[in-house]
Amino acid sequence: MPAIETSRSGRLRYRPLERVYLAAALVLAALLVVWGAAVERGPRAVQPLLAGPAGALAVQSAPAVTVFDQPSQAPHQLQSSTSLLLPPYYQWQANGSAGQKLGFVRVQNGYLTVGVREGTPQFRGYFLTTRDPFPANWYAHAWAVSPPAVSHGIGELVFAVQTSTTDQTGLINYVFVSLVTTRVHGKLRSTWEIGYAYGFEQNAHSVILKKIPGSALAPSHGEYHVVIWTDGKARYRAWVNGEQVFSSDSLHMQIAPPFDAYLEVQEKNTPYAVQYRQFAALAGDGVTLKGLPDGATVIWQGRAYQASRGVVVLPLSALTGEATGSLAVVTGGKVTRGTVRLWAGETLQYVQG
Amino acid sequence: MSTRSPFESGVAPEEWEQELHALAYMVVSRQPHPRNLLEVAVHLEDCGYGGDAARSLGFRDVFELAEEVWARIPLYQTPEELTRPSPLGWFRRAAEQYLRGVGYTAPWMMSVLMLFITRIALWSSLSASQEIATAVSLAFFVATMCAGAVSQVFAVRALFYLGQGNWILFRWIATRAIVHGSAASALLIALVFRFAVAPVYGPAYGNLFLEYAIAIYIFQIALAPLYLLRRIAGLVLTTGAALVVTWLAIWTIERVNAGSYAAQAVQQAQVLGLLIAGAGALIGVYSYAVIRSRRQLRRLLPEEIGDGPHDRDGEAQTRARVQIPRFLPVWRQLWPYALYGTGYFAMLFVDRVVAGVHFGAVQGLAHYVYPPTYELTTDLATLELFPMMGLVFYFMTELSERFFTWMMKHRVTEHRALRRTLLAFFASRVAILAAVGLIIGALAPPVLLSLPGTLIAPILVAGPSYQMALHVATLVYGILPVGLFASQFLFFWGVRFASALGVWLGTAAGGLVAALSVTRGDAYAVYGMVTAIGLFTAVTVVVGMRTAMRGDFHLYASH
């Protein structure tokens, strides 16, 4: 059936069926996009942290935490990169100036070991670094075993927070806290060094902001708990075992966020290895419980907190990082109780039982 | 000459003869120098003398009617101006056609060049994070497969109308193929987003997938009419606009955000560049088609349109009646081309997708992750297609030009001679393409591996398996133009299904082989590429041979 056209425009009108098809396709596409957006933003099925007669608590947003509690498999190469993956710790990658022959990483008996097999005349290092960067102003925690002594040469345990934009810019700007172990006139000497480094890979300069004798900070249960916080620009703070070892608001660091954490070893003239138990990058203080029913009470470590508009924020300092204790949710005369480990900055969602 | 006579039609002999003379006059008035029977048939059908009219005059179909009209056409023609062919004519023409074919790769060449210089071009960025590269890569796969189907459907029909100089129907197919195809593409992109992206990747990357899929699709669709109209300058301009807008946007966004927004700036700027350049090109081409079709309307129906001196003040303009084809019958003819357009890119992407899924698995992820070294290796290998595309284009132009001569020389009933000619042409061109492709494929790896270290470092670092993959990929991409030429040859003769079958068979077999070989490492997915492209080429060449042996039959069958 011929269609009628206007003379000047020569318009080629759509037939009714064509219009129906176009409208239906576009509306359906829009609905699918809305549905998809709802799916990707919706809660994901997670194992509840705590479950019982008064409902369950599931982790809605978890901080970046790695507990090295599973033995690692053989590292394997990642295409496009000289780095190695360390299954099942896929969110980390290993690399370093010591190379794959001298450097090694493995997880055994609940500890990550990062080491260099042979001493080298120049400083060489190896590290495990995060593959999912975290934002500025987060608290980066590392729990490191007190490092071994050296019979000669220099060994370093290094915990660093570095810009993750190195691939784009070539800059390796970072802040670090390191424990340097060496022998001076046959006597073992340990020194904490806090500083930052900037520049391109081969020509980076490092600035040591503070040195503290190792003896000034005793390990706790054989471990050092190192925390680094920085905005990447002027502000930088560091703590060891809860004691603030450095604080400044007037630096010029130019470390572009987001950041990657480095669990690292450095050596000169000695084989050396250091161990880490766990790592966490935390957004801030407190643990938020959301979606609680009206009148619900949360009991954490023996203290009760009343839900306000369905929300309770449990006190947990970002500096402390983790806390294990008894958590109970009381609502409608029922109780859900258990012992849990919570991380600062975590958000838990209440799910009706 | 047809053996038909007026007695079979029931029309009086004088009237019958007069009718044929009138038709010959009509055809010549539309096209002073029709080049063959087919063109006559097209004009007859375009003027309403289709199968029914032909049968009423006692002919079997419009082609038989065209034979009778064809015989009377010289009576109404004025002699063509004779020009002495230049001794350099052949070479110049060949060089021009070859360079035009190479020129078609201009957007690709420009973006590769920009990528090497600035690390950012169109949708690519050498410094994108793994997650961003994954989202962009998935968007590229989906958008390109959609655009491939729509461009094929549009190109096949639009070429037919352009051959008649019919801009009205060119506009019609442009709006129908592109608008309808884009609606279907939107639906497909939304389906992929809902069922493959949203449940697997995070919200930020889901949004990125959607943005890039739409932007890449619009940009690629905008290039389709420019390819068809052979506007190489338009292709260069559109690509250049996308690159310039991207860079201006990056510069502006970074300046406004004091450099602390670099990663996001690149993505937003790329999407902006693609959208602005794509939309601009689409509007430009459509406006051009509108102007041409209006001119055509004025030329065809000046008194009805009431333009210019015919206008009278205060009088409503009359409407021109233009018969618009219905889309559904046209679609029934065109869907195999859509299947081919999608399948062609599915075939090219299948090994990459398998390598990406495997790359995800080695990182403990159960989904596709952009495999950078494998992509770089195979992308580098595609560079050898630049010189090869010129040859494919040249051979196809040569076919369409020589075909007219053959049609003048051979009667449609002289099957054997025509078939021998066709077969010789097809076989010789396939052999030349294969030989040149294999030579370039063998020579390319050392050249590619001598590119600046910043570009190829990942391949060198990744070890011998990727260098093996590069050697294999260059040989396979050397063969791909043979399949491309064979499939275009098949389309020329109206053989619609074989190419679609070839690409989808290749995709299925290639995916299977890639999945089996990738267990040795991502680089071994290249064997999937070998299987996919090899099978596609084999199917199209074999069917191409058969078609060449029965070319005349296929030609008639297709019309």
XYZ file of C-alpha atoms in Angstrom, chain A residues 50-305:
256
model
C 25.680 -14.107 62.661
C 22.324 -15.893 62.523
C 19.738 -16.856 65.102
C 16.113 -16.568 66.197
C 16.195 -12.752 66.153
C 17.416 -12.567 62.566
C 20.797 -12.499 60.900
C 23.595 -10.019 60.275
C 25.370 -10.088 56.924
C 28.344 -8.041 55.805
C 27.106 -5.430 53.359
C 30.325 -3.563 52.714
C 33.552 -5.034 53.928
C 36.859 -3.241 54.197
C 39.834 -4.644 52.301
C 41.098 -7.327 54.654
C 43.426 -10.237 53.925
C 44.170 -12.806 56.585
C 46.945 -15.119 55.417
C 45.329 -18.202 56.887
C 45.264 -20.521 53.851
C 48.429 -22.044 52.400
C 49.306 -20.570 49.029
C 49.742 -22.514 45.811
C 52.636 -22.064 43.405
C 52.803 -18.497 42.103
C 52.086 -18.066 38.409
C 52.642 -15.319 35.921
C 50.053 -12.775 34.937
C 50.036 -11.873 31.240
C 51.120 -8.332 30.396
C 52.974 -8.121 33.653
C 56.179 -9.318 35.234
C 54.205 -9.813 38.440
C 53.202 -13.188 39.820
C 49.854 -14.161 41.230
C 49.807 -16.125 44.453
C 46.706 -18.341 44.448
C 44.363 -18.215 46.296
C 45.356 -14.623 47.172
C 44.252 -13.305 43.792
C 43.841 -9.761 45.077
C 47.617 -9.543 45.496
C 50.569 -9.757 43.146
C 54.265 -10.354 43.732
C 57.169 -8.556 42.152
C 60.344 -6.742 43.034
C 63.846 -5.778 41.999
C 65.198 -9.118 43.254
C 63.333 -10.795 40.381
C 61.606 -14.144 40.266
C 64.818 -16.142 40.737
C 65.914 -14.502 43.967
C 62.632 -13.215 45.325
C 59.899 -15.444 46.707
C 56.529 -15.266 48.436
C 54.526 -18.034 50.071
C 51.861 -18.461 52.723
C 52.341 -21.234 55.258
C 51.105 -21.821 58.790
C 49.091 -18.603 58.817
C 51.929 -16.307 57.747
C 52.967 -14.697 54.511
C 56.700 -14.893 53.971
C 58.336 -12.429 51.575
C 62.001 -13.003 51.017
C 65.138 -12.743 48.913
C 67.097 -15.984 48.677
C 70.594 -14.600 48.217
C 72.351 -11.441 49.280
C 73.172 -8.918 46.570
C 75.763 -6.110 46.596
C 73.041 -3.537 45.847
C 69.709 -3.168 47.640
C 67.209 -5.601 46.194
C 63.662 -6.186 47.307
C 60.574 -8.271 46.791
C 56.987 -7.532 47.686
C 53.369 -8.539 47.610
C 51.131 -5.645 46.563
C 47.388 -5.155 46.425
C 45.663 -5.295 43.040
C 42.516 -3.488 44.221
C 43.603 -0.020 45.302
C 41.941 1.835 48.176
C 41.159 5.565 48.478
C 43.120 8.276 50.224
C 42.532 8.805 53.955
C 42.031 5.110 54.606
C 43.987 3.389 57.366
C 46.409 0.770 55.995
C 47.293 -1.873 58.587
C 49.941 -4.571 58.478
C 50.601 -7.097 61.219
C 54.246 -8.146 60.793
C 56.264 -10.667 62.721
C 59.300 -9.149 64.402
C 61.943 -9.539 61.666
C 64.958 -11.836 62.031
C 68.453 -10.740 62.847
C 71.212 -10.577 60.228
C 74.704 -11.950 60.517
C 75.962 -9.414 57.987
C 74.551 -6.962 55.491
C 71.268 -5.121 55.839
C 67.728 -6.507 55.998
C 64.567 -4.420 55.955
C 60.926 -5.038 56.693
C 59.021 -2.421 54.688
C 55.345 -1.541 54.782
C 54.547 1.027 52.077
C 51.508 2.778 50.636
C 52.047 3.813 47.029
C 50.054 5.535 44.317
C 48.313 3.027 42.072
C 48.678 5.370 39.093
C 52.262 4.289 38.406
C 51.173 2.501 35.220
C 49.776 5.747 33.831
C 52.361 8.231 35.078
C 55.519 6.217 35.736
C 55.750 7.882 39.161
C 56.255 5.572 42.123
C 55.455 8.107 44.858
C 54.879 6.376 48.194
C 55.089 6.603 51.981
C 56.740 3.907 54.050
C 57.476 2.610 57.509
C 60.461 0.253 57.623
C 62.398 -1.598 60.237
C 66.066 -1.735 59.185
C 68.186 -4.476 60.725
C 71.943 -4.464 60.340
C 75.188 -5.024 62.203
C 77.424 -2.178 63.192
C 80.843 -3.295 64.526
C 79.379 -6.760 65.051
C 76.462 -5.470 67.110
C 72.910 -5.966 65.890
C 71.089 -2.703 65.338
C 67.421 -2.149 64.417
C 66.046 1.198 63.381
C 62.541 2.286 62.421
C 62.541 4.642 59.445
C 59.473 6.643 58.455
C 59.504 8.572 55.217
C 58.263 9.019 51.693
C 59.673 8.672 48.197
C 58.889 10.367 44.920
C 59.966 10.348 41.289
C 60.198 7.954 38.396
C 61.121 4.352 38.949
C 64.855 4.509 38.259
C 65.375 7.951 39.710
C 63.113 8.002 42.745
C 64.314 9.940 45.749
C 63.487 8.872 49.214
C 63.153 11.226 52.154
C 63.510 9.837 55.663
C 61.362 11.953 57.932
C 62.116 10.235 61.212
C 64.340 7.510 62.654
C 63.534 5.672 65.876
C 65.729 3.051 67.544
C 64.183 -0.399 67.275
C 64.424 -0.845 71.012
C 62.007 2.061 71.537
C 59.114 -0.009 70.210
C 58.794 -3.488 71.622
C 56.891 -6.099 69.648
C 53.586 -7.248 71.052
C 53.241 -11.066 71.060
C 56.176 -11.144 68.657
C 54.420 -8.850 66.169
C 54.440 -5.247 65.107
C 51.120 -3.689 64.154
C 51.996 -0.921 61.686
C 49.374 1.607 60.541
C 49.803 4.228 57.838
C 47.333 7.011 57.097
C 47.855 9.683 54.444
C 45.944 11.978 52.131
C 48.795 11.676 49.626
C 49.442 15.414 49.667
C 50.489 17.051 52.930
C 49.192 14.835 55.717
C 50.875 11.664 56.855
C 50.625 9.731 60.108
C 52.124 6.433 61.190
C 51.639 4.223 64.241
C 53.466 1.145 65.490
C 51.683 -1.016 68.034
C 49.208 1.796 68.688
C 51.873 4.413 69.343
C 52.010 7.325 66.948
C 55.512 7.428 65.539
C 55.042 10.212 63.013
C 52.553 12.958 62.227
C 52.751 15.866 59.832
C 50.272 18.088 57.999
C 52.775 20.075 56.000
C 54.468 17.721 53.561
C 54.573 18.012 49.749
C 54.238 14.421 48.655
C 52.068 14.400 45.494
C 51.018 10.771 45.903
C 47.976 10.524 43.655
C 45.221 8.296 45.081
C 43.995 5.588 44.975
C 46.732 3.701 46.803
C 48.191 0.214 46.817
C 49.783 -1.341 49.878
C 53.150 -3.109 49.693
C 54.234 -5.856 52.085
C 57.899 -5.824 51.316
C 61.392 -7.002 52.121
C 64.689 -5.316 51.165
C 68.190 -6.694 51.545
C 71.774 -5.858 50.880
C 74.499 -8.490 51.133
C 72.309 -10.953 53.010
C 69.499 -13.377 52.277
C 66.517 -12.060 54.160
C 62.837 -12.810 54.669
C 60.069 -11.167 56.676
C 56.616 -12.397 57.662
C 53.169 -10.839 57.791
C 50.061 -12.272 59.414
C 47.347 -10.071 57.977
C 46.587 -6.828 56.208
C 43.644 -4.411 56.280
C 42.716 -1.139 54.622
C 39.933 0.520 56.610
C 37.813 3.538 55.777
C 37.300 4.894 59.299
C 36.035 4.363 62.818
C 33.009 2.360 63.896
C 31.000 -0.611 62.669
C 27.582 0.275 61.244
C 24.598 -2.066 61.645
C 21.728 -1.117 59.314
C 18.155 -2.189 58.779
C 17.488 -3.107 62.400
C 13.839 -3.304 63.454
C 12.313 -0.653 65.701
C 13.192 -1.191 69.330
C 16.072 -3.536 68.583
C 19.031 -3.564 70.913
C 22.557 -4.555 69.992
C 24.877 -5.796 72.696
C 28.566 -5.594 71.812
C 31.262 -6.673 74.222
C 28.820 -6.428 77.123
C 27.478 -2.981 76.331
C 23.996 -2.305 74.923
C 23.234 0.065 72.051
